[in-house]
Amino acid sequence: MKTYEDLLEVGDDEQKIMEFVQAVISDHKSSDVYKDAKTAYDYYCKKNVTISQYRKLLYTISGEMVPDNFSANFKFTNGFYPIFVKQETSHLLGNGVTFNQDGTKDRLGGDRFDSQLMKAGKAALWGAVSFGFLNLNHVDVFNILEFAPLWGEEDGGLHAGVRFWQIDRNKPLRATLYEEDGYTEYRWKDGKGEIIKPKSKYINIVQKSEADGTEIIDGRNYAGFPIVPLWGNEEHQSSFVGLREKIDGYDLIQSGFANDLDDASQIYWTITNAGGMDDVDLVKFVERMKTVKAAVVDDSGSSAEAHTLEVPYNARETLLAELRDGLYRDAMALDTDKISAGNVTATAIEASYENLTLKCDDFETNVTEFIYGLLALIGITDSPTYKRSKIINMAEDTQMVLLAAQYLDNETILKHLPFLNPDEINDILDKLTEEEAGRYAQMEEDELRGQLNNGGQGEGVD
């Protein structure tokens, strides 16, 4: 793999840098992390690789393998993996991120930052890592399939990287080399490379006038490298690791079950005392049964009997259920089917979230470090907070908060009410403050009016 130190050794020769960028892309595509992420992304898109490549084979008398083009060949793909990824991301980031200081989120893109953070979180889970590019007043997200990082050999930090894309094999390859002191854009077409934008600063200072319009007069860079990695877990590996085998097993068993049912729906015939019939005669007999629904057996004592198969069911259903439970257990995910029936208590719901909570605690640490890295680039010291999205017994939780309301302040009560979003709380508190101030003003006005009325009536003198 190429490193940041390898880039430094190239020097300032533009041709050598261009060749280095090509080598970075080539090495990245052949790396294990890229291949694992590509497979995981295929499963995330429900393009299960194993079942799509599965072929049914037959063996001839001589032992030769030939494709089975006659029997059913269903290829079912399940959606377990996208459920696991989206569930973990939504559980932690579904309600967005809030900050202690006003204006912090605006510097990161406002409400769009929440959607970009969700995008980065999903890409980090299936790809092991994703990358957030601080692009002036918002954050752009790169996944591992489009961005080749250049890690530092000394500190392991991210100091440079190459983003690349090519919409088709016969179309130009585009790439952007990001460095701490700027970025350069390249293009390769028909084997020839060119620089389409020389190294530029990340932040342009522009001047506007009626005569010249908008003109770039200067530029500057950030205090550090403006691309921050977001790791999906502490192991620095795709969350797909360890799940593929069970997912493939579930697909194969489910598809095989459907194939057997389809094959078993076919009626087959046994004909007795008809040894003179050859294969052609048998085919004609079956065709006649399918079209006319009747056939005549000429030979004396001959008979034809129809048969159907009964496919074993219980064993496969038991195995599929065990594989499903195992997948949710290994993925530390929440099986909503187990808490969707009946009036489940808040305690039971909380217990069912235990594994998902443990997994998201790890994920939250990495997301927070990612946000700290972005805030450091814009010179802000702040801390993110999260309100996890989860299934609740809303009536029970609300009742519990209201029972304790006499011992709590308004802000604490609002934060614990399950039907309120974090962004609504500040607005409600502001309205409560305005209403309280209005009541005090009205009370003072009433008191003053009462005093004036009393003074107008006059009092006796002793």
Coordinates of C-alpha atoms in Angstrom, one line a residue, residues 6 93 103 166 170-171 207 278 344 350 382 420 437 460:
D6 CA 5.8 7.7 -0.4
L93 CA -28.1 9.3 14.7
G103 CA -24.2 28.2 15.7
Q166 CA -15.1 6.5 -13.5
N170 CA -14.7 3.5 -21.8
K171 CA -15.1 6.9 -20.1
Q207 CA -13.7 40.0 -4.6
D278 CA -38.9 -45.9 -25.5
V344 CA -44.7 -5.0 25.8
E350 CA -35.1 -1.9 27.2
D382 CA -17.9 22.0 21.6
L420 CA -40.3 15.4 21.8
A437 CA -42.4 37.0 31.6
G460 CA -59.4 59.7 56.0

